[in-house]
CSV table of C-alpha atoms in Angstrom, one decimal:
chain,number,residue,atom,x,y,z
A,3,MET,CA,0.0,0.0,0.0
A,4,SER,CA,2.8,2.4,0.9
A,5,MET,CA,4.5,1.6,-2.4
A,6,PHE,CA,1.3,2.3,-4.3
A,7,LEU,CA,0.8,5.7,-2.5
A,8,ASN,CA,4.4,6.7,-3.2
A,9,THR,CA,4.0,6.1,-6.9
A,10,LEU,CA,1.0,8.6,-7.2
A,11,THR,CA,1.9,12.0,-8.6
A,12,PRO,CA,0.2,15.3,-7.8
A,13,LYS,CA,-1.5,15.2,-11.3
A,14,PHE,CA,-3.4,12.1,-10.1
A,15,TYR,CA,-4.8,13.9,-7.1
A,16,VAL,CA,-5.8,16.9,-9.3
A,17,ALA,CA,-7.6,14.6,-11.8
A,18,LEU,CA,-9.2,12.6,-9.0
A,19,THR,CA,-10.7,15.6,-7.1
A,20,GLY,CA,-11.7,17.3,-10.4
A,21,THR,CA,-13.5,14.2,-11.6
A,22,SER,CA,-15.2,13.7,-8.2
A,23,SER,CA,-16.4,17.3,-8.2
A,24,LEU,CA,-17.8,17.0,-11.7
A,25,ILE,CA,-19.7,13.8,-11.0
A,26,SER,CA,-21.2,15.1,-7.7
A,27,GLY,CA,-22.2,18.3,-9.5
A,28,LEU,CA,-24.0,16.4,-12.2
A,29,ILE,CA,-25.8,14.4,-9.6
A,30,LEU,CA,-26.8,17.5,-7.8
A,31,ILE,CA,-28.2,19.2,-11.0
A,32,PHE,CA,-30.2,16.0,-11.8
A,33,GLU,CA,-31.5,15.7,-8.3
A,34,TRP,CA,-32.6,19.4,-8.2
A,35,TRP,CA,-34.3,19.1,-11.6
A,36,TYR,CA,-36.1,15.9,-10.5
A,37,PHE,CA,-37.2,17.5,-7.2
A,38,ARG,CA,-38.6,20.7,-8.9
A,39,LYS,CA,-40.5,18.5,-11.4
A,40,TYR,CA,-41.8,15.7,-9.2
A,41,GLY,CA,-41.5,17.1,-5.7
A,42,THR,CA,-39.3,14.2,-4.4
A,43,SER,CA,-35.7,13.0,-4.5
A,44,PHE,CA,-34.8,10.5,-7.2
A,45,ILE,CA,-32.3,8.6,-5.0
A,46,GLU,CA,-34.9,8.6,-2.2
A,47,GLN,CA,-37.6,7.3,-4.5
A,48,VAL,CA,-35.4,4.5,-5.9
A,49,SER,CA,-34.3,3.4,-2.5
A,50,VAL,CA,-37.9,3.3,-1.1
A,51,SER,CA,-39.5,1.8,-4.2
A,52,HIS,CA,-36.9,-0.7,-5.3
A,53,LEU,CA,-34.3,-1.3,-2.6
A,54,ARG,CA,-36.5,-1.6,0.4
A,55,PRO,CA,-38.7,-4.4,-1.0
A,56,LEU,CA,-35.5,-6.3,-1.9
A,57,LEU,CA,-34.2,-5.9,1.7
A,58,GLY,CA,-37.5,-7.1,3.1
A,59,GLY,CA,-39.0,-3.7,4.0
A,60,VAL,CA,-42.8,-3.0,3.8
A,61,ASP,CA,-44.1,-0.5,1.4
A,62,ASN,CA,-46.9,1.4,3.2
A,63,ASN,CA,-47.9,3.1,0.0
A,64,SER,CA,-49.3,-0.1,-1.6
A,65,SER,CA,-52.4,-0.2,0.5
A,66,ASN,CA,-52.9,3.5,0.2
A,67,ASN,CA,-52.5,3.3,-3.6
A,68,SER,CA,-55.1,0.5,-3.8
A,69,ASN,CA,-57.5,2.5,-1.7
A,70,SER,CA,-57.0,5.6,-3.7
A,71,SER,CA,-57.4,3.8,-6.9
A,72,ASN,CA,-60.7,2.3,-5.7
A,73,GLY,CA,-62.1,5.7,-4.5
A,74,ASP,CA,-60.3,8.1,-6.9
A,75,SER,CA,-63.4,9.9,-8.0
A,76,ASP,CA,-64.6,10.3,-4.4
A,77,SER,CA,-61.2,11.8,-3.4
A,78,ASN,CA,-61.2,14.2,-6.3
A,79,ARG,CA,-64.7,15.3,-5.5
A,80,GLN,CA,-63.8,15.8,-1.9
A,81,SER,CA,-60.7,17.8,-2.8
A,82,VAL,CA,-62.8,20.1,-5.0
A,83,SER,CA,-65.3,20.7,-2.1
A,84,GLU,CA,-62.5,21.2,0.4
A,85,CYS,CA,-61.2,24.0,-1.7
A,86,LYS,CA,-64.5,25.8,-1.9
A,87,VAL,CA,-64.3,29.4,-0.6
A,88,TRP,CA,-66.6,30.2,2.3
A,89,ARG,CA,-67.9,33.4,3.8
A,90,ASN,CA,-66.0,34.2,7.0
A,91,PRO,CA,-68.6,33.9,9.9
A,92,LEU,CA,-66.6,36.4,11.9
A,93,ASN,CA,-65.8,38.9,9.2
A,94,LEU,CA,-65.1,42.4,10.4
A,95,PHE,CA,-66.9,45.7,9.5
A,96,ARG,CA,-65.4,47.5,6.5
A,97,GLY,CA,-65.9,51.0,7.7
A,98,ALA,CA,-65.3,50.6,11.4
A,99,GLU,CA,-62.5,48.1,11.3
A,100,TYR,CA,-60.9,47.4,7.9
A,101,ASN,CA,-60.9,51.0,6.8
A,102,ARG,CA,-59.5,52.1,10.2
A,103,TYR,CA,-56.6,49.7,9.7
A,104,THR,CA,-56.0,51.3,6.3
A,105,TRP,CA,-56.0,54.8,7.8
A,106,VAL,CA,-53.4,53.8,10.4
A,107,THR,CA,-51.1,51.6,8.4
A,108,GLY,CA,-51.7,52.7,4.8
A,109,ARG,CA,-52.1,49.0,3.9
A,110,GLU,CA,-55.2,47.4,2.3
A,111,PRO,CA,-56.3,44.4,4.4
A,112,LEU,CA,-58.7,43.1,1.8
A,113,THR,CA,-57.7,41.9,-1.7
A,114,TYR,CA,-59.7,42.6,-4.8
A,115,TYR,CA,-60.6,38.9,-5.2
A,116,ASP,CA,-62.0,38.8,-1.6
A,117,MET,CA,-64.1,42.0,-2.1
A,118,ASN,CA,-65.3,40.7,-5.5
A,119,LEU,CA,-66.5,37.5,-3.8
A,120,SER,CA,-68.3,39.7,-1.2
A,121,ALA,CA,-70.0,41.6,-4.0
A,122,GLN,CA,-71.3,38.3,-5.5
A,123,ASP,CA,-72.6,37.4,-2.0
A,124,HIS,CA,-74.4,40.7,-1.7
A,125,GLN,CA,-76.1,40.3,-5.1
A,126,THR,CA,-77.1,36.7,-4.2
A,127,PHE,CA,-78.5,37.5,-0.7
A,128,PHE,CA,-79.8,41.1,-1.0
A,129,THR,CA,-81.3,41.2,-4.5
A,130,CYS,CA,-84.0,39.4,-6.4
A,131,ASP,CA,-85.6,39.5,-9.9
A,132,SER,CA,-88.5,41.7,-8.8
A,133,ASP,CA,-86.3,44.6,-7.5
A,134,HIS,CA,-86.9,46.6,-10.7
A,135,LEU,CA,-90.5,47.0,-9.6
A,136,ARG,CA,-89.4,49.0,-6.5
A,137,PRO,CA,-87.3,52.2,-7.2
A,138,ALA,CA,-85.2,52.0,-4.0
A,139,ASP,CA,-84.4,48.3,-4.5
A,140,ALA,CA,-83.5,48.9,-8.1
A,141,ILE,CA,-81.0,51.5,-7.0
A,142,MET,CA,-79.5,49.1,-4.5
A,143,GLN,CA,-79.3,46.4,-7.1
A,144,LYS,CA,-76.9,48.6,-9.0
A,145,ALA,CA,-75.1,49.7,-5.8
A,146,TRP,CA,-74.1,46.1,-4.9
A,147,ARG,CA,-72.5,45.8,-8.4
A,148,GLU,CA,-70.6,49.1,-8.0
A,149,ARG,CA,-66.9,48.8,-7.4
A,150,ASN,CA,-66.2,52.3,-6.1
A,151,PRO,CA,-67.0,52.5,-2.3
A,152,GLN,CA,-68.1,56.1,-2.5
A,153,ALA,CA,-70.4,55.4,-5.4
A,154,ARG,CA,-72.0,52.6,-3.4
A,155,ILE,CA,-72.5,54.8,-0.4
A,156,SER,CA,-74.0,57.6,-2.5
A,157,ALA,CA,-76.4,55.1,-4.1
A,158,ALA,CA,-77.5,53.9,-0.6
A,159,HIS,CA,-78.3,57.5,0.4
A,160,GLU,CA,-80.2,58.0,-2.8
A,161,ALA,CA,-82.3,54.9,-2.1
A,162,LEU,CA,-83.1,56.1,1.4
A,163,GLU,CA,-84.4,59.4,0.0
A,164,ILE,CA,-87.0,57.3,-1.9
A,165,ASN,CA,-88.0,54.8,0.8
A,166,GLU,CA,-86.9,53.2,4.1
A,167,CYS,CA,-84.7,50.5,2.4
A,168,ALA,CA,-83.2,47.8,4.7
A,169,THR,CA,-80.3,46.9,2.3
A,170,ALA,CA,-79.3,50.6,2.0
A,171,TYR,CA,-79.0,50.8,5.8
A,172,ILE,CA,-76.9,47.6,5.7
A,173,LEU,CA,-74.5,49.1,3.2
A,174,LEU,CA,-74.1,52.3,5.2
A,175,ALA,CA,-73.6,50.3,8.4
A,176,GLU,CA,-70.9,48.1,6.8
A,177,GLU,CA,-69.0,50.8,4.8
A,178,GLU,CA,-69.8,54.3,6.0
A,179,ALA,CA,-70.0,53.9,9.8
A,180,THR,CA,-66.6,54.5,11.3
A,181,THR,CA,-67.4,53.0,14.7
A,182,ILE,CA,-69.2,49.9,15.9
A,183,ALA,CA,-71.7,52.1,17.8
A,184,GLU,CA,-72.6,53.9,14.6
A,185,ALA,CA,-72.9,50.6,12.7
A,186,GLU,CA,-75.2,49.2,15.4
A,187,LYS,CA,-77.5,52.3,15.2
A,188,LEU,CA,-77.8,51.9,11.4
A,189,PHE,CA,-78.5,48.1,11.7
A,190,LYS,CA,-81.3,48.9,14.2
A,191,GLN,CA,-82.9,51.1,11.5
A,192,ALA,CA,-82.3,48.4,9.0
A,193,LEU,CA,-84.0,45.9,11.3
A,194,LYS,CA,-87.1,48.0,11.5
A,195,ALA,CA,-87.4,48.3,7.7
A,196,GLY,CA,-86.3,44.7,7.1
A,197,ASP,CA,-88.8,43.2,9.6
A,198,GLY,CA,-91.7,45.0,7.9
A,199,CYS,CA,-90.6,43.8,4.4
A,200,TYR,CA,-90.2,40.3,5.8
A,201,ARG,CA,-93.7,40.2,7.3
A,202,ARG,CA,-95.4,41.5,4.1
A,203,SER,CA,-93.5,39.0,1.9
A,204,GLN,CA,-94.3,36.2,4.3
A,205,GLN,CA,-98.0,36.6,3.6
A,206,LEU,CA,-97.5,36.6,-0.1
A,207,GLN,CA,-94.8,33.9,-0.6
A,208,HIS,CA,-97.3,31.3,-1.8
A,209,HIS,CA,-98.8,33.5,-4.5
A,210,GLY,CA,-96.2,32.7,-7.1
A,211,SER,CA,-92.5,32.2,-7.8
A,212,GLN,CA,-91.8,35.9,-7.9
A,213,TYR,CA,-93.2,36.4,-4.4
A,214,GLU,CA,-91.4,33.3,-3.2
A,215,ALA,CA,-88.0,34.7,-4.4
A,216,GLN,CA,-88.8,38.0,-2.8
A,217,HIS,CA,-89.6,36.3,0.5
A,218,ARG,CA,-86.3,34.4,0.3
A,219,ARG,CA,-84.4,37.6,-0.2
A,220,ASP,CA,-86.2,39.4,2.7
A,221,THR,CA,-85.4,36.4,4.9
A,222,ASN,CA,-81.7,36.6,4.1
A,223,VAL,CA,-81.7,40.3,4.7
A,224,LEU,CA,-83.4,39.9,8.1
A,225,VAL,CA,-81.1,37.1,9.2
A,226,TYR,CA,-78.1,39.1,8.1
A,227,ILE,CA,-79.2,42.2,10.1
A,228,LYS,CA,-79.9,40.3,13.3
A,229,ARG,CA,-76.6,38.4,13.0
A,230,ARG,CA,-74.6,41.7,12.6
A,231,LEU,CA,-76.5,43.3,15.5
A,232,ALA,CA,-75.4,40.4,17.6
A,233,MET,CA,-71.8,40.8,16.5
A,234,CYS,CA,-72.1,44.6,17.3
A,235,ALA,CA,-73.2,43.7,20.8
A,236,ARG,CA,-70.3,41.2,21.1
A,237,ARG,CA,-67.8,43.9,19.9
A,238,LEU,CA,-69.2,46.5,22.4
A,239,GLY,CA,-68.8,44.1,25.3
A,240,ARG,CA,-72.5,43.1,25.7
A,241,THR,CA,-71.6,39.4,25.3
A,242,ARG,CA,-74.6,37.9,27.1
A,243,GLU,CA,-77.0,40.0,25.0
A,244,ALA,CA,-75.1,38.8,21.9
A,245,VAL,CA,-75.5,35.2,23.0
A,246,LYS,CA,-79.2,35.6,23.5
A,247,MET,CA,-79.6,37.2,20.1
A,248,MET,CA,-77.7,34.4,18.4
A,249,ARG,CA,-79.7,31.7,20.2
A,250,ASP,CA,-83.0,33.3,19.2
A,251,LEU,CA,-81.8,33.7,15.6
A,252,MET,CA,-80.9,30.0,15.4
A,253,LYS,CA,-84.3,29.0,16.8
A,254,GLU,CA,-86.2,31.3,14.5
A,255,PHE,CA,-84.3,30.2,11.4
A,256,PRO,CA,-82.9,26.7,12.0
A,257,LEU,CA,-82.5,25.8,8.3
A,258,LEU,CA,-80.2,28.7,7.5
A,259,SER,CA,-77.0,26.8,8.4
A,260,MET,CA,-75.1,28.5,5.4
A,261,PHE,CA,-74.5,31.5,7.7
A,262,ASN,CA,-72.7,29.3,10.3
A,263,ILE,CA,-74.1,31.3,13.1
A,264,HIS,CA,-73.1,28.6,15.6
A,265,GLU,CA,-69.5,29.6,15.1
A,266,ASN,CA,-70.3,33.1,16.3
A,267,LEU,CA,-72.1,31.6,19.3
A,268,LEU,CA,-69.2,29.4,20.2
A,269,GLU,CA,-66.8,32.3,20.3
A,270,ALA,CA,-69.2,34.4,22.5
A,271,LEU,CA,-69.8,31.5,24.9
A,272,LEU,CA,-66.0,31.0,25.2
A,273,GLU,CA,-65.7,34.6,26.1
A,274,LEU,CA,-68.2,34.0,28.9
A,275,GLN,CA,-66.3,30.9,29.9
A,276,ALA,CA,-69.6,29.0,29.6
A,277,TYR,CA,-67.8,25.7,28.7
A,278,ALA,CA,-70.8,23.5,29.4
A,279,ASP,CA,-72.8,25.5,26.9
A,280,VAL,CA,-69.9,25.3,24.4
A,281,GLN,CA,-69.9,21.5,24.8
A,282,ALA,CA,-73.7,21.4,24.1
A,283,VAL,CA,-73.3,23.4,20.9
A,284,LEU,CA,-70.4,21.2,19.8
A,285,ALA,CA,-72.5,18.1,20.5
A,286,LYS,CA,-75.0,19.3,17.9
A,287,TYR,CA,-72.6,20.6,15.2
A,288,ASP,CA,-69.5,18.4,15.6
A,289,ASP,CA,-71.3,15.6,13.7
A,290,ILE,CA,-69.7,13.3,11.1
A,291,SER,CA,-72.4,14.3,8.6
A,292,LEU,CA,-71.7,18.0,8.9
A,293,PRO,CA,-68.8,19.9,7.4
A,294,LYS,CA,-65.9,20.6,9.7
A,295,SER,CA,-64.2,23.8,10.4
A,296,ALA,CA,-61.2,25.0,12.4
A,297,THR,CA,-63.6,26.5,14.9
A,298,ILE,CA,-65.3,23.2,15.5
A,299,CYS,CA,-62.1,21.1,15.7
A,300,TYR,CA,-60.0,23.5,17.8
A,301,THR,CA,-62.8,24.4,20.1
A,302,ALA,CA,-63.4,20.6,20.8
A,303,ALA,CA,-59.6,20.3,21.4
A,304,LEU,CA,-59.6,23.2,23.7
A,305,LEU,CA,-62.3,21.7,25.9
A,306,LYS,CA,-60.5,18.4,26.0
A,307,ALA,CA,-57.2,20.1,26.8
A,308,ARG,CA,-58.9,22.2,29.5
A,309,ALA,CA,-59.6,19.1,31.5
A,310,VAL,CA,-55.9,18.0,31.8
A,311,SER,CA,-53.7,21.0,30.7
A,312,ASP,CA,-53.2,22.5,34.1
A,313,LYS,CA,-51.5,19.3,35.5
A,314,PHE,CA,-50.1,17.9,32.2
A,315,SER,CA,-46.4,17.2,32.1
A,316,PRO,CA,-44.7,15.5,29.1
A,317,GLU,CA,-42.0,14.1,31.3
A,318,ALA,CA,-44.5,12.6,33.8
A,319,ALA,CA,-46.7,11.3,31.0
A,320,SER,CA,-43.8,9.6,29.4
A,321,ARG,CA,-43.0,7.8,32.7
A,322,ARG,CA,-46.5,6.7,33.7
A,323,GLY,CA,-48.3,6.8,30.4
A,324,LEU,CA,-51.3,8.8,29.3
A,325,SER,CA,-54.5,8.7,31.3
A,326,THR,CA,-57.9,8.4,29.5
A,327,ALA,CA,-58.5,12.2,29.8
A,328,GLU,CA,-55.0,13.0,28.5
A,329,MET,CA,-55.4,10.5,25.6
A,330,ASN,CA,-58.7,12.2,24.7
A,331,ALA,CA,-57.0,15.6,24.7
A,332,VAL,CA,-54.1,14.3,22.6
A,333,GLU,CA,-56.4,12.8,20.1
A,334,ALA,CA,-58.6,15.9,19.9
A,335,ILE,CA,-55.5,18.2,19.3
A,336,HIS,CA,-54.2,15.6,16.8
A,337,ARG,CA,-57.5,15.8,14.9
A,338,ALA,CA,-57.5,19.6,15.0
A,339,VAL,CA,-53.9,19.9,13.8
A,340,GLU,CA,-54.5,17.5,11.0
A,341,PHE,CA,-57.6,19.4,9.8
A,342,ASN,CA,-55.8,22.7,9.7
A,343,PRO,CA,-52.1,22.6,10.3
A,344,HIS,CA,-51.6,26.3,10.0
A,345,VAL,CA,-53.4,27.3,13.2
A,346,PRO,CA,-50.7,26.3,15.8
A,347,LYS,CA,-48.3,28.8,14.4
A,348,TYR,CA,-50.7,31.6,15.2
A,349,LEU,CA,-51.9,30.3,18.5
A,350,LEU,CA,-48.3,29.8,19.7
A,351,GLU,CA,-47.5,33.3,18.3
A,352,MET,CA,-44.7,31.9,16.1
A,353,LYS,CA,-46.3,33.9,13.2
A,354,SER,CA,-47.9,37.4,13.4
A,355,LEU,CA,-51.6,37.8,12.9
A,356,ILE,CA,-53.3,40.1,10.4
A,357,LEU,CA,-56.9,41.1,10.0
A,358,PRO,CA,-58.9,38.1,8.8
A,359,PRO,CA,-60.3,38.2,5.2
A,360,GLU,CA,-64.0,38.3,4.4
A,361,HIS,CA,-63.8,34.9,2.9
A,362,ILE,CA,-61.8,31.8,4.0
A,363,LEU,CA,-60.6,28.6,2.6
A,364,LYS,CA,-61.3,25.7,4.9
A,365,ARG,CA,-58.0,23.9,6.0
A,366,GLY,CA,-56.1,26.9,4.6
A,367,ASP,CA,-54.0,29.7,6.0
A,368,SER,CA,-57.0,32.2,5.6
A,369,GLU,CA,-59.1,30.0,7.9
A,370,ALA,CA,-56.3,29.7,10.4
A,371,ILE,CA,-56.0,33.5,10.6
A,372,ALA,CA,-59.7,34.0,11.0
A,373,TYR,CA,-59.9,31.4,13.8
A,374,ALA,CA,-56.8,32.6,15.7
A,375,PHE,CA,-57.7,36.3,15.4
A,376,PHE,CA,-60.7,35.7,17.8
A,377,HIS,CA,-59.8,32.6,19.7
A,378,LEU,CA,-56.2,33.2,20.7
A,379,ALA,CA,-57.4,34.9,23.9
A,380,HIS,CA,-59.6,31.9,24.7
A,381,TRP,CA,-56.6,29.5,24.5
A,382,LYS,CA,-54.5,31.9,26.6
A,383,ARG,CA,-57.2,31.9,29.3
A,384,VAL,CA,-57.0,28.1,29.7
A,385,GLU,CA,-53.9,27.4,31.8
A,386,GLY,CA,-51.5,25.0,30.1
A,387,ALA,CA,-53.5,24.6,26.9
A,388,LEU,CA,-50.9,26.3,24.8
A,389,ASN,CA,-48.2,24.3,26.4
A,390,LEU,CA,-50.0,21.1,25.5
A,391,LEU,CA,-50.5,22.4,21.9
A,392,HIS,CA,-46.8,23.3,21.7
A,393,SER,CA,-45.9,19.6,21.7
A,394,PHE,CA,-47.9,19.2,18.5
A,395,ARG,CA,-46.3,22.0,16.5
A,396,MET,CA,-44.3,19.6,14.3
A,397,ILE,CA,-47.2,17.0,13.9
A,398,PRO,CA,-48.5,18.1,10.5
A,399,TYR,CA,-45.6,16.8,8.4
A,400,PRO,CA,-46.1,13.1,8.9
A,401,LEU,CA,-49.9,13.5,8.2
A,402,GLU,CA,-49.8,14.3,4.5
A,403,LYS,CA,-51.8,11.2,3.5
A,404,GLY,CA,-54.7,11.9,5.9
A,405,HIS,CA,-55.8,9.6,8.7
A,406,LEU,CA,-58.9,11.3,10.2
A,407,PHE,CA,-59.8,13.4,7.1
A,408,TYR,CA,-59.3,13.3,3.4
A,409,PRO,CA,-55.7,14.0,2.2
A,410,TYR,CA,-54.8,17.7,2.4
A,411,PRO,CA,-55.9,19.4,-0.8
A,412,ILE,CA,-53.2,20.9,-3.0
A,413,CYS,CA,-55.2,23.9,-4.1
A,414,THR,CA,-55.1,25.8,-0.8
A,415,GLU,CA,-51.9,27.8,-1.5
A,416,THR,CA,-53.2,29.3,-4.7
A,417,ALA,CA,-56.6,30.3,-3.2
A,418,ASP,CA,-55.0,31.7,0.0
A,419,ARG,CA,-52.7,33.9,-2.0
A,420,GLU,CA,-55.8,35.4,-3.7
A,421,LEU,CA,-57.6,35.9,-0.4
A,422,LEU,CA,-54.8,37.2,1.7
A,423,PRO,CA,-53.0,40.6,1.2
A,424,SER,CA,-49.6,40.7,-0.5
A,425,PHE,CA,-47.7,41.9,2.7
A,426,HIS,CA,-48.7,38.6,4.5
A,427,GLU,CA,-46.4,35.6,4.0
A,428,VAL,CA,-48.8,32.8,3.2
A,429,SER,CA,-48.3,29.6,5.2
A,430,VAL,CA,-47.9,26.6,2.9
A,431,TYR,CA,-48.6,23.0,3.8
A,432,PRO,CA,-47.4,20.5,3.0
A,433,LYS,CA,-44.3,22.5,2.4
A,434,LYS,CA,-41.8,21.0,0.0
A,435,GLU,CA,-38.6,20.7,2.0
A,436,LEU,CA,-35.3,19.8,0.3
A,437,PRO,CA,-34.7,16.1,0.7
A,438,PHE,CA,-31.6,14.9,2.5
A,439,PHE,CA,-29.9,13.5,-0.6
A,440,ILE,CA,-30.1,16.9,-2.3
A,441,LEU,CA,-28.5,18.6,0.7
A,442,PHE,CA,-25.9,15.8,1.0
A,443,THR,CA,-25.1,16.0,-2.7
A,444,ALA,CA,-24.7,19.8,-2.5
A,445,GLY,CA,-22.3,19.5,0.4
A,446,LEU,CA,-20.4,16.8,-1.3
A,447,CYS,CA,-20.2,18.8,-4.5
A,448,SER,CA,-18.9,21.9,-2.7
A,449,PHE,CA,-16.4,19.9,-0.7
A,450,THR,CA,-14.9,18.1,-3.7
A,451,ALA,CA,-14.9,21.4,-5.7
A,452,MET,CA,-12.9,23.0,-2.9
A,453,LEU,CA,-10.5,20.1,-2.9
A,454,ALA,CA,-10.1,20.2,-6.6
A,455,LEU,CA,-9.3,23.9,-6.5
A,456,LEU,CA,-6.8,23.5,-3.7
A,457,THR,CA,-5.1,20.5,-5.4
A,458,HIS,CA,-4.8,22.5,-8.6
A,459,GLN,CA,-3.3,25.5,-6.8
A,460,PHE,CA,-1.0,23.5,-4.4
A,461,PRO,CA,-0.5,20.1,-5.9
A,462,GLU,CA,2.6,19.2,-3.9
A,463,LEU,CA,1.2,20.2,-0.6
A,464,MET,CA,-2.2,18.5,-1.2
A,465,GLY,CA,-0.4,15.4,-2.3
A,466,VAL,CA,1.4,15.3,1.0
A,467,PHE,CA,-1.9,15.8,2.8
A,468,ALA,CA,-3.6,13.1,0.7
A,469,LYS,CA,-0.8,10.6,1.4
A,470,ALA,CA,-1.0,11.3,5.1
A,471,PHE,CA,-4.8,11.0,5.1
A,472,LEU,CA,-4.8,7.7,3.1
A,473,SER,CA,-2.0,6.3,5.3
A,474,THR,CA,-4.0,7.1,8.4
A,475,LEU,CA,-7.2,5.7,6.8
A,476,PHE,CA,-5.5,2.4,6.0
A,477,ALA,CA,-3.4,2.2,9.2
A,478,PRO,CA,-5.9,-0.1,11.0
A,479,LEU,CA,-5.9,-2.4,7.9
A,480,ASN,CA,-2.1,-2.6,7.8
A,481,PHE,CA,-2.0,-3.3,11.5
A,482,VAL,CA,-4.4,-6.2,11.1
A,483,MET,CA,-2.4,-7.6,8.2
A,484,GLU,CA,0.8,-7.5,10.2
A,485,LYS,CA,-0.8,-9.3,13.1
A,486,VAL,CA,-2.2,-11.9,10.7
A,487,GLU,CA,1.3,-12.4,9.2
A,488,SER,CA,2.8,-12.9,12.6
A,489,ILE,CA,0.2,-15.4,13.7
A,490,LEU,CA,-0.1,-17.6,10.6
A,491,PRO,CA,2.8,-19.8,9.4
A,492,SER,CA,4.9,-18.2,6.7
A,493,SER,CA,4.2,-21.1,4.3
A,494,LEU,CA,0.4,-20.8,4.7
A,495,TRP,CA,0.5,-17.1,4.3
A,496,HIS,CA,2.6,-17.5,1.2
A,497,GLN,CA,-0.1,-19.9,-0.3
A,498,LEU,CA,-2.9,-17.4,0.7
A,499,THR,CA,-1.1,-14.5,-1.0
A,500,ARG,CA,-0.6,-16.6,-4.1
A,501,ILE,CA,-4.3,-17.4,-4.2
């Protein structure tokens, strides 16, 4: 070995390091291209798909692939429904809250896409085909389509000059009022006008399709007004009054679940710390047949965590095991984090909050912001709940295939970027992190390139270092060989070396 090392010239080391650097660089380029195209490492995929079965490993993807092939259409249909944009049940008031933020910071908290969705909602809920028969409603029908806020406000005032129009008061309360108290005053005027229209249309709803559509519109207007009045009371600190208004509204219109009034009720009850009432609401709406939300899942987790969080210790739990209550809390948090993995970052204040948008994407960053904006205080109020949640901050990454829910939809990032303002860094899940083999190849390429450069610049010195390194590397082997030579008879060792 020493004779072989002594015969190597510096040119050999230059060629060796240069070739190694070139090969590792080519591997790095190919790995990076494959990762950008397919989202995974080629070396990793080959080792998992081909080498592991040969070595007796179990491929967990086979069962998942068979299940996904059998229910491919159902999964696709669920993904489409999961990426549906929903009206935010806790959306703020444009004039009293969103505009105030703009005045202070100079930033626009709402995107054009979000406001355009709201305009479509307004036209759906607050207009009908018979509006052209009533001058004030005809003006408001045009106002809801108007993009300019001042033009909408002017149209609302023009409609009020003609008649007491409930939708005109709604628009002024939402966009012109600069305080919640002003908005509440306008909504009370809207309630008076809207209640009269609702009673008149209720008597005529069975006289034809036109009257039925008008009654449906008046019902939507009345529900919206009462809901916003309850939210005004909640903002102004009259929480018990808000809870009563929400309960009465849900009893009066039990079929209008599209407004998700129960989410407003849950938030108000948590503020009152009426946890038994919260549990009763969850028992009704946290059903397998009903769509889930971050509010439902995380509120259920908060209640389960509340029972054990004040005395929970990870060290003690690891020694004695989890009790039944602790296991229930862990499973509830596990379910919540799997449903929306973005929420813990905001609840643990690892990421700054912004004003929630008017529309949210379930399981997306927009829903996480909307939930944490109002519920962070409730989690802080329960001693130890955030400490228990903190141990789950890294949970989402092994859950990409979905265990309790359908696999996480891939369309959330695009929709969230449309819903959230540009100054907010959108939380992306599952985030494509660089695989180990790409990082390893990049490090290997950099190291060999540095060696090639040093060998080219200082061939003699690097040759000495290389010989010393190789001599040290092979020293144990030489020691073993010498011991074997001393133990075995010389004639036997001669025969072995000849073989």
